[in-house]
PDB file of N, CA, C and O in Angstrom:
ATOM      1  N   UNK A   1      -5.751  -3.677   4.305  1.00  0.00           N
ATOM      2  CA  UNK A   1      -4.398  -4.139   4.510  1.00  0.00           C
ATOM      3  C   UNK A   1      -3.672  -3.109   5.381  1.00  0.00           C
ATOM      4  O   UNK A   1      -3.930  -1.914   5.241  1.00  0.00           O
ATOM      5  N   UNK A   2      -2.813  -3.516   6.236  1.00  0.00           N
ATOM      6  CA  UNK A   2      -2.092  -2.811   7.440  1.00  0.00           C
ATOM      7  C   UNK A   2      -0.654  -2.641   6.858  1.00  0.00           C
ATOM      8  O   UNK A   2       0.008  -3.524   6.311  1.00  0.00           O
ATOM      9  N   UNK A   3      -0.222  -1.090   7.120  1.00  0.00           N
ATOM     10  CA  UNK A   3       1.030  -0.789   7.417  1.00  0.00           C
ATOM     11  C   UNK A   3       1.839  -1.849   8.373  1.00  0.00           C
ATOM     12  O   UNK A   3       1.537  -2.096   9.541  1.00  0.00           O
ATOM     13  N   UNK A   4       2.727  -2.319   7.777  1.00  0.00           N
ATOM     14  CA  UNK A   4       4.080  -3.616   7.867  1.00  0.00           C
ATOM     15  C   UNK A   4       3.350  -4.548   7.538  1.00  0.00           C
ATOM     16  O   UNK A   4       4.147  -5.459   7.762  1.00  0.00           O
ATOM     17  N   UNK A   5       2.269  -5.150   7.105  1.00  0.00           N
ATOM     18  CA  UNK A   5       1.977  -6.322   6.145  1.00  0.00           C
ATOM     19  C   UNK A   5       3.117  -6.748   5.166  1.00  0.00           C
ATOM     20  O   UNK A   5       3.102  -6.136   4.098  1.00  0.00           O
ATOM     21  N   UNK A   6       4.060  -7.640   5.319  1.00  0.00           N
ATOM     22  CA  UNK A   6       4.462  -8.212   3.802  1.00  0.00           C
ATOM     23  C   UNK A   6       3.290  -9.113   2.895  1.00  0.00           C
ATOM     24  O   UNK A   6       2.433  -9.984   3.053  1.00  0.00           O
ATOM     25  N   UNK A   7       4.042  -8.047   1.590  1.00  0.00           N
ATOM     26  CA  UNK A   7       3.550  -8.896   0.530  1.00  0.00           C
ATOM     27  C   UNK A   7       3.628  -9.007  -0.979  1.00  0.00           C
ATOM     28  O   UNK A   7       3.879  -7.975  -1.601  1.00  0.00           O
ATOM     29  N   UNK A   8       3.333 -10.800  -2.027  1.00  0.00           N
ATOM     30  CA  UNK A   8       3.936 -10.429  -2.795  1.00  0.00           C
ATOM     31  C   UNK A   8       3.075  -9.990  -3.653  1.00  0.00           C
ATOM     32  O   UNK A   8       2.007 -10.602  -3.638  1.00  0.00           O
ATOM     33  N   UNK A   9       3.197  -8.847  -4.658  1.00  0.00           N
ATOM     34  CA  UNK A   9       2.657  -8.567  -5.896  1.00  0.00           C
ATOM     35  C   UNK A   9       2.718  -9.196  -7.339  1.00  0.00           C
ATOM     36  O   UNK A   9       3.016  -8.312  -8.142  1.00  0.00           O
ATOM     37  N   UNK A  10       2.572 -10.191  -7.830  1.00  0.00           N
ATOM     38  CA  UNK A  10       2.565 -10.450  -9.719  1.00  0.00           C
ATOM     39  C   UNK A  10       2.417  -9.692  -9.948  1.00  0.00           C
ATOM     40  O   UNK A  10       1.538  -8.913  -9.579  1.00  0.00           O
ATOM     41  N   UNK A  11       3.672  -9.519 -11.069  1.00  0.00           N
ATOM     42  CA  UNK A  11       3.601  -7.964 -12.259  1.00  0.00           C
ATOM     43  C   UNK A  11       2.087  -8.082 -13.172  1.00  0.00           C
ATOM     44  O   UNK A  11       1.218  -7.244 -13.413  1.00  0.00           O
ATOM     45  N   UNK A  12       2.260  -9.776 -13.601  1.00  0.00           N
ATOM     46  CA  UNK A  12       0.936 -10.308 -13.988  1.00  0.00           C
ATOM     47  C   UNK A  12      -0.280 -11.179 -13.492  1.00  0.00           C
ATOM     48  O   UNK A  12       0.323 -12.248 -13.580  1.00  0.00           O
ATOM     49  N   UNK A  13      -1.367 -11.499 -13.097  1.00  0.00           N
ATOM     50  CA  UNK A  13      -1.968 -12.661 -12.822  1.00  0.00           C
ATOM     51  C   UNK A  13      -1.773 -13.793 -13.247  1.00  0.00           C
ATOM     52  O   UNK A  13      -1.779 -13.927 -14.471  1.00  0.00           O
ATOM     53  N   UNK A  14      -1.541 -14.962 -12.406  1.00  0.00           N
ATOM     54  CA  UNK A  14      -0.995 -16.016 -13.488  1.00  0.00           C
ATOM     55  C   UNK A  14       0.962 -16.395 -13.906  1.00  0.00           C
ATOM     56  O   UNK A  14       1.531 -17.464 -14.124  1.00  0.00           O
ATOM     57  N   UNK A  15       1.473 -14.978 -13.863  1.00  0.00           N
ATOM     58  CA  UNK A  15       2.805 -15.301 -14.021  1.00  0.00           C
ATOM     59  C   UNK A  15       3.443 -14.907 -12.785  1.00  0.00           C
ATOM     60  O   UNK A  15       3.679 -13.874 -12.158  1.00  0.00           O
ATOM     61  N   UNK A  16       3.670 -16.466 -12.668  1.00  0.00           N
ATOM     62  CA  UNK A  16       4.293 -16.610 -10.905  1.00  0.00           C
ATOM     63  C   UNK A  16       6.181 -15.920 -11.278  1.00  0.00           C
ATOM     64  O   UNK A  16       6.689 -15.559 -10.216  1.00  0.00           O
ATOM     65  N   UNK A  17       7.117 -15.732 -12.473  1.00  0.00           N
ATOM     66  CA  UNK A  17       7.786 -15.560 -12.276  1.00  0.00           C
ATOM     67  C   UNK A  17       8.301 -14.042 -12.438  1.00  0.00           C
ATOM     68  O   UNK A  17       9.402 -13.607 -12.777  1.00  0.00           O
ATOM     69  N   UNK A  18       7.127 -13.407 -12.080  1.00  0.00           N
ATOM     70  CA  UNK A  18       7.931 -11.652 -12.482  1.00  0.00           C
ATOM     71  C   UNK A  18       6.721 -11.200 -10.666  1.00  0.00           C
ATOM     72  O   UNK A  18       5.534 -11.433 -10.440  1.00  0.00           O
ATOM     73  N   UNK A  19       7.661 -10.612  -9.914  1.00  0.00           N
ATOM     74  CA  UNK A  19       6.956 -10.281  -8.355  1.00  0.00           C
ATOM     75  C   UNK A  19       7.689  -9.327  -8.547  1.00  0.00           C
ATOM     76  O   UNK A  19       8.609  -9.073  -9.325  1.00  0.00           O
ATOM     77  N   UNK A  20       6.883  -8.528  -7.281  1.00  0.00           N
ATOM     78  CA  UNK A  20       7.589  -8.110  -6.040  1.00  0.00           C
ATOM     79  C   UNK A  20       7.274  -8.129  -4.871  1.00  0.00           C
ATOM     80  O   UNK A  20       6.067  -8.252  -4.662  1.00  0.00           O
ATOM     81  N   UNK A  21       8.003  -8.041  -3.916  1.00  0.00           N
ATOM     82  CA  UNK A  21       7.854  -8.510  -2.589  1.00  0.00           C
ATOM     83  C   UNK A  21       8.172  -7.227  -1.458  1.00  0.00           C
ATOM     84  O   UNK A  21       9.263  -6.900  -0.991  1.00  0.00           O
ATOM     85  N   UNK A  22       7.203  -6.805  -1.273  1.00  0.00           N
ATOM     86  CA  UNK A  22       7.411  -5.664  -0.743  1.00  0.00           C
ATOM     87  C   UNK A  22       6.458  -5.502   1.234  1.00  0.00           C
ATOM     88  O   UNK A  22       5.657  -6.385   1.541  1.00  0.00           O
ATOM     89  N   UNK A  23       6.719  -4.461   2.133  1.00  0.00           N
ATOM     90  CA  UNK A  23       6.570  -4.068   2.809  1.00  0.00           C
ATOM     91  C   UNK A  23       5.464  -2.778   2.812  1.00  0.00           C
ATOM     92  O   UNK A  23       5.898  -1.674   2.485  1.00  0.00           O
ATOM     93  N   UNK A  24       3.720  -2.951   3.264  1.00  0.00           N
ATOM     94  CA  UNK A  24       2.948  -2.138   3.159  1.00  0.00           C
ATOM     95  C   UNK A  24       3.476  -0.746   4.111  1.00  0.00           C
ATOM     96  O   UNK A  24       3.760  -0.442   5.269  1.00  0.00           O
ATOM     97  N   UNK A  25       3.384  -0.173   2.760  1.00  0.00           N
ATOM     98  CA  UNK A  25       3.678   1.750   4.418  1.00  0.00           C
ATOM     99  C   UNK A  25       2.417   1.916   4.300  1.00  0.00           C
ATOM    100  O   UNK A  25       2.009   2.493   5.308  1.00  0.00           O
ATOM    101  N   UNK A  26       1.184   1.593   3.215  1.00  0.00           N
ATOM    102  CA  UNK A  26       0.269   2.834   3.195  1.00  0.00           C
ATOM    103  C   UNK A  26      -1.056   2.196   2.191  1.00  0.00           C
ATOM    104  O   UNK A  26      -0.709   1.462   1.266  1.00  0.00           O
ATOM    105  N   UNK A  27      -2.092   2.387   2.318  1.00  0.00           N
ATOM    106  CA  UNK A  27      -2.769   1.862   1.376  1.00  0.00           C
ATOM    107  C   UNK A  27      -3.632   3.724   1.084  1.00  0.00           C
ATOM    108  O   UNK A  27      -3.827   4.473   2.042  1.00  0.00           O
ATOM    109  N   UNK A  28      -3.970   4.072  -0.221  1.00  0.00           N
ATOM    110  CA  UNK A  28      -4.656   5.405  -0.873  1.00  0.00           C
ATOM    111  C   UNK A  28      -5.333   4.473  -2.372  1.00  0.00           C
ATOM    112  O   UNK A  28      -4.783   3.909  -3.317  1.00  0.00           O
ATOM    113  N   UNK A  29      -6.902   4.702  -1.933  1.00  0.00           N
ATOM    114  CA  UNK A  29      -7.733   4.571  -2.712  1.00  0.00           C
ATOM    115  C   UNK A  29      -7.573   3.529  -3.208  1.00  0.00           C
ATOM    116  O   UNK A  29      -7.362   2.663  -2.359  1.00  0.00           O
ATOM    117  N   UNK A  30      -7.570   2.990  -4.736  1.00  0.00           N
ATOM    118  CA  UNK A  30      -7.313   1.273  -4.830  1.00  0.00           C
ATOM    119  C   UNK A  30      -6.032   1.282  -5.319  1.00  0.00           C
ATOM    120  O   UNK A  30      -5.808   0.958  -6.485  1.00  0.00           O
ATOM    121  N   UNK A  31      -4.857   1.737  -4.290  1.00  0.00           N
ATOM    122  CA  UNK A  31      -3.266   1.080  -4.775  1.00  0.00           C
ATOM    123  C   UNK A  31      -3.000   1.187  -2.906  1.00  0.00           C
ATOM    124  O   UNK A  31      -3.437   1.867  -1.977  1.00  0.00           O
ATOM    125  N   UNK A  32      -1.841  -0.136  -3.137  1.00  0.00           N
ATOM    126  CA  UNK A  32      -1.451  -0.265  -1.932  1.00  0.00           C
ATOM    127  C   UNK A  32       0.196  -0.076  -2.015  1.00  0.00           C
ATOM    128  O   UNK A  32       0.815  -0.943  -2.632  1.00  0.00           O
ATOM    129  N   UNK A  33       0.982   1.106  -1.375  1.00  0.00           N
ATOM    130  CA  UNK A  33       2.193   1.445  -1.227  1.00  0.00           C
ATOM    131  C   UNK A  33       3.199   0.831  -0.273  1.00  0.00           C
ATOM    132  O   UNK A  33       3.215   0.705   0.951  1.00  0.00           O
ATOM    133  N   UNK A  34       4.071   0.473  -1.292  1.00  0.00           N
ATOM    134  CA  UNK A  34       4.794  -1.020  -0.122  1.00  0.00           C
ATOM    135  C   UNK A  34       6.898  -0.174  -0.392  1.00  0.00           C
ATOM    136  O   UNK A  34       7.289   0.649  -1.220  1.00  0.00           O
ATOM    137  N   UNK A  35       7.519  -0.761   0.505  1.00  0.00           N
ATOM    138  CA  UNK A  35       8.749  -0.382   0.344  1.00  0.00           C
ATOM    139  C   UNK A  35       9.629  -1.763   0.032  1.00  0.00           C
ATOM    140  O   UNK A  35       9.686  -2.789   0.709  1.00  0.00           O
ATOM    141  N   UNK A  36      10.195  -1.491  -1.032  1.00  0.00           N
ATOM    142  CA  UNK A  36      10.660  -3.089  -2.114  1.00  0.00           C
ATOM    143  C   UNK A  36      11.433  -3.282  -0.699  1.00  0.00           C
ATOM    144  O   UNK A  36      11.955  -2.493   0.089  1.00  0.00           O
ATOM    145  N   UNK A  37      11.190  -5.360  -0.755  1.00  0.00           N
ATOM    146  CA  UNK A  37      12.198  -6.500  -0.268  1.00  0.00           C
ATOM    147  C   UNK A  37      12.626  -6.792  -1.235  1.00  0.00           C
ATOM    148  O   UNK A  37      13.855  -6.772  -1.170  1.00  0.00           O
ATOM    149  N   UNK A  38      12.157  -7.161  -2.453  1.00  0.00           N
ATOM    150  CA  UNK A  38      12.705  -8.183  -3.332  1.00  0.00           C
ATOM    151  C   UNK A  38      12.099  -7.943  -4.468  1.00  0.00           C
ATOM    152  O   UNK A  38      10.883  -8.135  -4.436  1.00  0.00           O
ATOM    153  N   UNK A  39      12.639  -7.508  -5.677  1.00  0.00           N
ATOM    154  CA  UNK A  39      12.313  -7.881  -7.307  1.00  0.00           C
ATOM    155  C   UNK A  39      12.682  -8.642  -8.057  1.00  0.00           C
ATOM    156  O   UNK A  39      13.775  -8.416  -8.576  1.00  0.00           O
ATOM    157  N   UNK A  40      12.011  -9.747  -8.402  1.00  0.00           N
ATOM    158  CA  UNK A  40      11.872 -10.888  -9.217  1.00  0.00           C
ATOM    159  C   UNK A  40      11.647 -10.722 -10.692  1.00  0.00           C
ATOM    160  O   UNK A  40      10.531 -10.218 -10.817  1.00  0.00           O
ATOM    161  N   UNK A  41      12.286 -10.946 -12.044  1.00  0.00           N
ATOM    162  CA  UNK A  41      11.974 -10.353 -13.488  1.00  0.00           C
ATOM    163  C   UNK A  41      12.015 -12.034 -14.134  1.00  0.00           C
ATOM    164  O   UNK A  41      13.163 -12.479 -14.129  1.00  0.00           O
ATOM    165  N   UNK A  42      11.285 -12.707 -14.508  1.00  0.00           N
ATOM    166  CA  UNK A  42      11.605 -14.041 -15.584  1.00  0.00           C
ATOM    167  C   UNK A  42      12.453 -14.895 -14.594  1.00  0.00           C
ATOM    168  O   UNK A  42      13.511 -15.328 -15.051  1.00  0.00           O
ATOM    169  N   UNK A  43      12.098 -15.241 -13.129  1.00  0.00           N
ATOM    170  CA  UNK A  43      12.953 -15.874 -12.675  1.00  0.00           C
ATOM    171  C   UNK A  43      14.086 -15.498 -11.748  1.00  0.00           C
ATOM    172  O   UNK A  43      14.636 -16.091 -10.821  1.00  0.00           O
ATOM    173  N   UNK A  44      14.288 -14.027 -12.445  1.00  0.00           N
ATOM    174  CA  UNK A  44      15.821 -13.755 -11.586  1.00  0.00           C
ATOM    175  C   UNK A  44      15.595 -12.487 -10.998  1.00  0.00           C
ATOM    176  O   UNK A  44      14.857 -11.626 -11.477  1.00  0.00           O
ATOM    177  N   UNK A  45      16.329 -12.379  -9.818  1.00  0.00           N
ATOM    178  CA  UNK A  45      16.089 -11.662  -8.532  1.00  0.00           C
ATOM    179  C   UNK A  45      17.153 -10.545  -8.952  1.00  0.00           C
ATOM    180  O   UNK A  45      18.346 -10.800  -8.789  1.00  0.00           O
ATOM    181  N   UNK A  46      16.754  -9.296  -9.494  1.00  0.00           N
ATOM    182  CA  UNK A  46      17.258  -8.049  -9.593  1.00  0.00           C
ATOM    183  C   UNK A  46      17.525  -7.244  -8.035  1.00  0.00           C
ATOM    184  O   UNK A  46      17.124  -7.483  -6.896  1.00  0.00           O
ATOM    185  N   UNK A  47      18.671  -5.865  -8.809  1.00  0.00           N
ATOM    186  CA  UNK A  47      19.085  -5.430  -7.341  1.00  0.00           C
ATOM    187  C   UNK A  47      17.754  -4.367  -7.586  1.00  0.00           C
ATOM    188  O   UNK A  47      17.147  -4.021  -8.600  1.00  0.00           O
ATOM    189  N   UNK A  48      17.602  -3.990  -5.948  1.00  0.00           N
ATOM    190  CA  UNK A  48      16.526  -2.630  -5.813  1.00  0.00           C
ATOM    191  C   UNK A  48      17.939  -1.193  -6.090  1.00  0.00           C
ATOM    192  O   UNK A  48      19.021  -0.975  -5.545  1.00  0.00           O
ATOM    193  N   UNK A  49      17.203  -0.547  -7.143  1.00  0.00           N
ATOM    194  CA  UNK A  49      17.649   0.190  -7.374  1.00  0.00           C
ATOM    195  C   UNK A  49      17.292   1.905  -6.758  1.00  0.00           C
ATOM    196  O   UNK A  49      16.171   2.054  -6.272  1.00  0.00           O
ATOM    197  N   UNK A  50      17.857   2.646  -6.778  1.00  0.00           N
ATOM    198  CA  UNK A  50      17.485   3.885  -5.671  1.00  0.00           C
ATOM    199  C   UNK A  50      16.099   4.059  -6.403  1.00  0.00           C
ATOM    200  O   UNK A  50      15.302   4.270  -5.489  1.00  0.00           O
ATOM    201  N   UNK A  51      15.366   4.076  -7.695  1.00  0.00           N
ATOM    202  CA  UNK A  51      14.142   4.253  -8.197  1.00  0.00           C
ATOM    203  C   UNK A  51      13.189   3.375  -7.810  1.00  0.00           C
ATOM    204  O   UNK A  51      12.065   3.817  -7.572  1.00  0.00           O
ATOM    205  N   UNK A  52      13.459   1.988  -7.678  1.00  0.00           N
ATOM    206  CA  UNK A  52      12.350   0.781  -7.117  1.00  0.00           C
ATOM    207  C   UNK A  52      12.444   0.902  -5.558  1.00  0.00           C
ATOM    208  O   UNK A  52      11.652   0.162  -4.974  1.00  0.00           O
ATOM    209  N   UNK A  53      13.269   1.701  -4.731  1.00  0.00           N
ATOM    210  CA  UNK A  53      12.958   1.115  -3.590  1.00  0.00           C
ATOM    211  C   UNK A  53      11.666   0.992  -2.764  1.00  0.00           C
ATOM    212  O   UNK A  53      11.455   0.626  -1.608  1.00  0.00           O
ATOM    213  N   UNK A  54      10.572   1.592  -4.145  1.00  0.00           N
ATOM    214  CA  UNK A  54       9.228   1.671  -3.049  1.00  0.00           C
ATOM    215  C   UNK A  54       8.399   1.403  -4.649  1.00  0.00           C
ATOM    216  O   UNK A  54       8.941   1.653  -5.725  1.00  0.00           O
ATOM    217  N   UNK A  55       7.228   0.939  -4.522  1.00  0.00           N
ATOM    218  CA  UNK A  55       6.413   0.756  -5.498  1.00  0.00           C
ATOM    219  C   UNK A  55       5.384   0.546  -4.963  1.00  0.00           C
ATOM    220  O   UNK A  55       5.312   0.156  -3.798  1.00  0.00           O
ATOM    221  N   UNK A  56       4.046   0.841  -5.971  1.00  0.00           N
ATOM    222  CA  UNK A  56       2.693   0.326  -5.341  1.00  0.00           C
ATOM    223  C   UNK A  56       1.994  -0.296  -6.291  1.00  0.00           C
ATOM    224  O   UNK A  56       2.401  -0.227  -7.451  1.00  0.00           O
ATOM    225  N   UNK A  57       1.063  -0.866  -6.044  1.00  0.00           N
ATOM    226  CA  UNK A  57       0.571  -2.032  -6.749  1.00  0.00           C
ATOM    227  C   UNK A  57      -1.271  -1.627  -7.033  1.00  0.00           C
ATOM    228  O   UNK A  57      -1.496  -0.430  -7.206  1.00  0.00           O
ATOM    229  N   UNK A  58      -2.252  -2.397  -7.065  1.00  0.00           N
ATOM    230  CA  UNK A  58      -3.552  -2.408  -7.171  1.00  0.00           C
ATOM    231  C   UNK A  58      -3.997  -2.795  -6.113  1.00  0.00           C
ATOM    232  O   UNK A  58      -3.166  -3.480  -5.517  1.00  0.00           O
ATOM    233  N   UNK A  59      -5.026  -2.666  -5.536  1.00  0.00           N
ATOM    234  CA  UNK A  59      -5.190  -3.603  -4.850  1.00  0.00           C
ATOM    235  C   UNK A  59      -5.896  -5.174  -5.247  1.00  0.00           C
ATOM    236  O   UNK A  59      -6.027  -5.451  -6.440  1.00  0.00           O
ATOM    237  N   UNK A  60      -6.238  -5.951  -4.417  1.00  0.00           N
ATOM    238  CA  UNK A  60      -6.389  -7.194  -5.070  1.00  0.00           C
ATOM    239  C   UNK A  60      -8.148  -7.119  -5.756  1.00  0.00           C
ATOM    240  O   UNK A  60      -9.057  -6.611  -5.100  1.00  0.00           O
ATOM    241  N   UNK A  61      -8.334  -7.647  -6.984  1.00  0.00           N
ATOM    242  CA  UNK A  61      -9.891  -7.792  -7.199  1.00  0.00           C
ATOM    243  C   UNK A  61      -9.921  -6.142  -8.307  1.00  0.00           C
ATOM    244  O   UNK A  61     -10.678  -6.233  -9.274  1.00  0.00           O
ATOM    245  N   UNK A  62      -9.318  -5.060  -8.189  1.00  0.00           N
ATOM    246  CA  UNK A  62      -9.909  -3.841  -8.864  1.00  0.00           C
ATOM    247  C   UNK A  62      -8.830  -4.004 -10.008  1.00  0.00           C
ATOM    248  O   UNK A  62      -8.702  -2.933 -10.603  1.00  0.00           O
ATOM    249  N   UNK A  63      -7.954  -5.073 -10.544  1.00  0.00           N
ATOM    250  CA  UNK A  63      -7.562  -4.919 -12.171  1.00  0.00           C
ATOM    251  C   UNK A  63      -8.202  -5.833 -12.734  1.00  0.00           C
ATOM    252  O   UNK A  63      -8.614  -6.949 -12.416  1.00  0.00           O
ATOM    253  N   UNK A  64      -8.217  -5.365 -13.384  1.00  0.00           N
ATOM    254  CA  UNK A  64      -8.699  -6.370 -14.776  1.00  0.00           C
ATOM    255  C   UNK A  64      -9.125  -7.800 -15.144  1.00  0.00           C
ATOM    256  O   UNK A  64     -10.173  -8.362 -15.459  1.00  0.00           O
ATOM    257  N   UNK A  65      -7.525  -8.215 -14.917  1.00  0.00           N
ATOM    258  CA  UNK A  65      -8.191 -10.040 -15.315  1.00  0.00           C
ATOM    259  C   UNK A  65      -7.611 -10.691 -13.393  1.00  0.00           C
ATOM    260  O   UNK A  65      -7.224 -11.808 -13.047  1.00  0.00           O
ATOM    261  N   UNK A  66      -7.736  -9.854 -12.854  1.00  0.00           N
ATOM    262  CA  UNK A  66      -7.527 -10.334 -10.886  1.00  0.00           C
ATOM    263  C   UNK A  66      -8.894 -11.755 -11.096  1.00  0.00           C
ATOM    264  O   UNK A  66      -9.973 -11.755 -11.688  1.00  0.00           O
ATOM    265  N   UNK A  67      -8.430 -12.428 -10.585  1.00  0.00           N
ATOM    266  CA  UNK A  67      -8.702 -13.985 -10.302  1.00  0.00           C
ATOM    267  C   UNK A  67      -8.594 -14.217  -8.551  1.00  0.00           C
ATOM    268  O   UNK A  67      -7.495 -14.132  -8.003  1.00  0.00           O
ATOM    269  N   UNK A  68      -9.872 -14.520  -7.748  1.00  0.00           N
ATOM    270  CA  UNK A  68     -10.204 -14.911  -6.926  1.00  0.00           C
ATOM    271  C   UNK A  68      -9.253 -16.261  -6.496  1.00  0.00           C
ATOM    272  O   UNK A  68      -8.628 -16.176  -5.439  1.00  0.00           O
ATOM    273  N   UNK A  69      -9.146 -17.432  -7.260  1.00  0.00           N
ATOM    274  CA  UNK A  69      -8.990 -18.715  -7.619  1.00  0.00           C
ATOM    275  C   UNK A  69      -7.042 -18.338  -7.839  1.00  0.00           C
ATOM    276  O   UNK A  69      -6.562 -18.897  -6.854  1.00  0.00           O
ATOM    277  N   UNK A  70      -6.445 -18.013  -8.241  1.00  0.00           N
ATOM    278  CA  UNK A  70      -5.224 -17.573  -8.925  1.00  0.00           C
ATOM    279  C   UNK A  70      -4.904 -15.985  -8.288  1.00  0.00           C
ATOM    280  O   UNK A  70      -4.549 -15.130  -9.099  1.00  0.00           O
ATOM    281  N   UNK A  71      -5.050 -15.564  -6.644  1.00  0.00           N
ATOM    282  CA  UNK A  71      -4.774 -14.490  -6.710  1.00  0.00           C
ATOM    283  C   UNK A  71      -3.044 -13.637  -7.131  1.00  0.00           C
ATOM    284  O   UNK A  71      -1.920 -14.137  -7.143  1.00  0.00           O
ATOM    285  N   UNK A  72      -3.513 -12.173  -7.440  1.00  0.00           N
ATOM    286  CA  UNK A  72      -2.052 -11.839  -7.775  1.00  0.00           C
ATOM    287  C   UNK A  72      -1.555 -10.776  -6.504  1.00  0.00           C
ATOM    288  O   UNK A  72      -0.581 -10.046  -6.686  1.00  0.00           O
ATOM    289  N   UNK A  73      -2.129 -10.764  -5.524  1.00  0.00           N
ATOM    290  CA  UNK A  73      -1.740  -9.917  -4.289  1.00  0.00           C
ATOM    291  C   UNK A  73      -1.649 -11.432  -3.329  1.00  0.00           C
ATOM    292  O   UNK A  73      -2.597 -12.218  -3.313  1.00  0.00           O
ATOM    293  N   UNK A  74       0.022 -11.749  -2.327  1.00  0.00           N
ATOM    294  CA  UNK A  74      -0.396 -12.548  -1.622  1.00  0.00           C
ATOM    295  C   UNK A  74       0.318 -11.743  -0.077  1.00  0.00           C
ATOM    296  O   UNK A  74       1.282 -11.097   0.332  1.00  0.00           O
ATOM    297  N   UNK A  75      -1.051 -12.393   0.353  1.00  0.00           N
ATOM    298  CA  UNK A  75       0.116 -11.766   2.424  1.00  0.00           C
ATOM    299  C   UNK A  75       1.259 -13.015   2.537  1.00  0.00           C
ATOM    300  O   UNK A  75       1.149 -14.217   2.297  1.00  0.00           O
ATOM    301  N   UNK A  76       2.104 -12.415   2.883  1.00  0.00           N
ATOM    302  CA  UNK A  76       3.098 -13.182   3.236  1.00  0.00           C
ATOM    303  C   UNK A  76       3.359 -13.644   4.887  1.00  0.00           C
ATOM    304  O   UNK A  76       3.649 -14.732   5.384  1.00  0.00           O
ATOM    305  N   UNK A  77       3.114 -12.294   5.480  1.00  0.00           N
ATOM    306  CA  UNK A  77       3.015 -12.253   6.593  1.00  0.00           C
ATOM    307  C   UNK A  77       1.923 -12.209   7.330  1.00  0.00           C
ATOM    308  O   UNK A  77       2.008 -12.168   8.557  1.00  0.00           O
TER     309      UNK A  77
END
């Protein structure tokens, strides 16, 4: 995955309503480092706070219950 890729992350596999939607700066080993667009919690779109403005995720396939069929990493862009 490329630096400025958007994309969204599920907090969970499967639960389409908790994301985030973020901007790749950087991918290190299996997490990919994105700078928050958008946090999604149960539906509702929270503010980025000076602590979330950057988060990183897994990459897709190396957690746990990651589903091929149901992925939880999507490119947006």
């Amino acid at each position: 995955m490329q630096a400025g890729t958007i994309i969204k992350s599920l907090d969970f596999n499967g639960v389409e309503d908790c994301y985030m939607i973020g901007r790749v700066t950087d991918t290190i080993d299996d997490f990919i480092l994105c700078e928050t667009i958008k946090i999604v919690f149960n539906g509702q779109e929270l503010p980025i706070k000076e602590s979330k403005r950057q988060f990183r995720t897994v990459k897709q396939g190396r957690m746990i219950f990651d589903d091929q069929k149901s992925p939880r990493i999507t490119v947006l862009n």
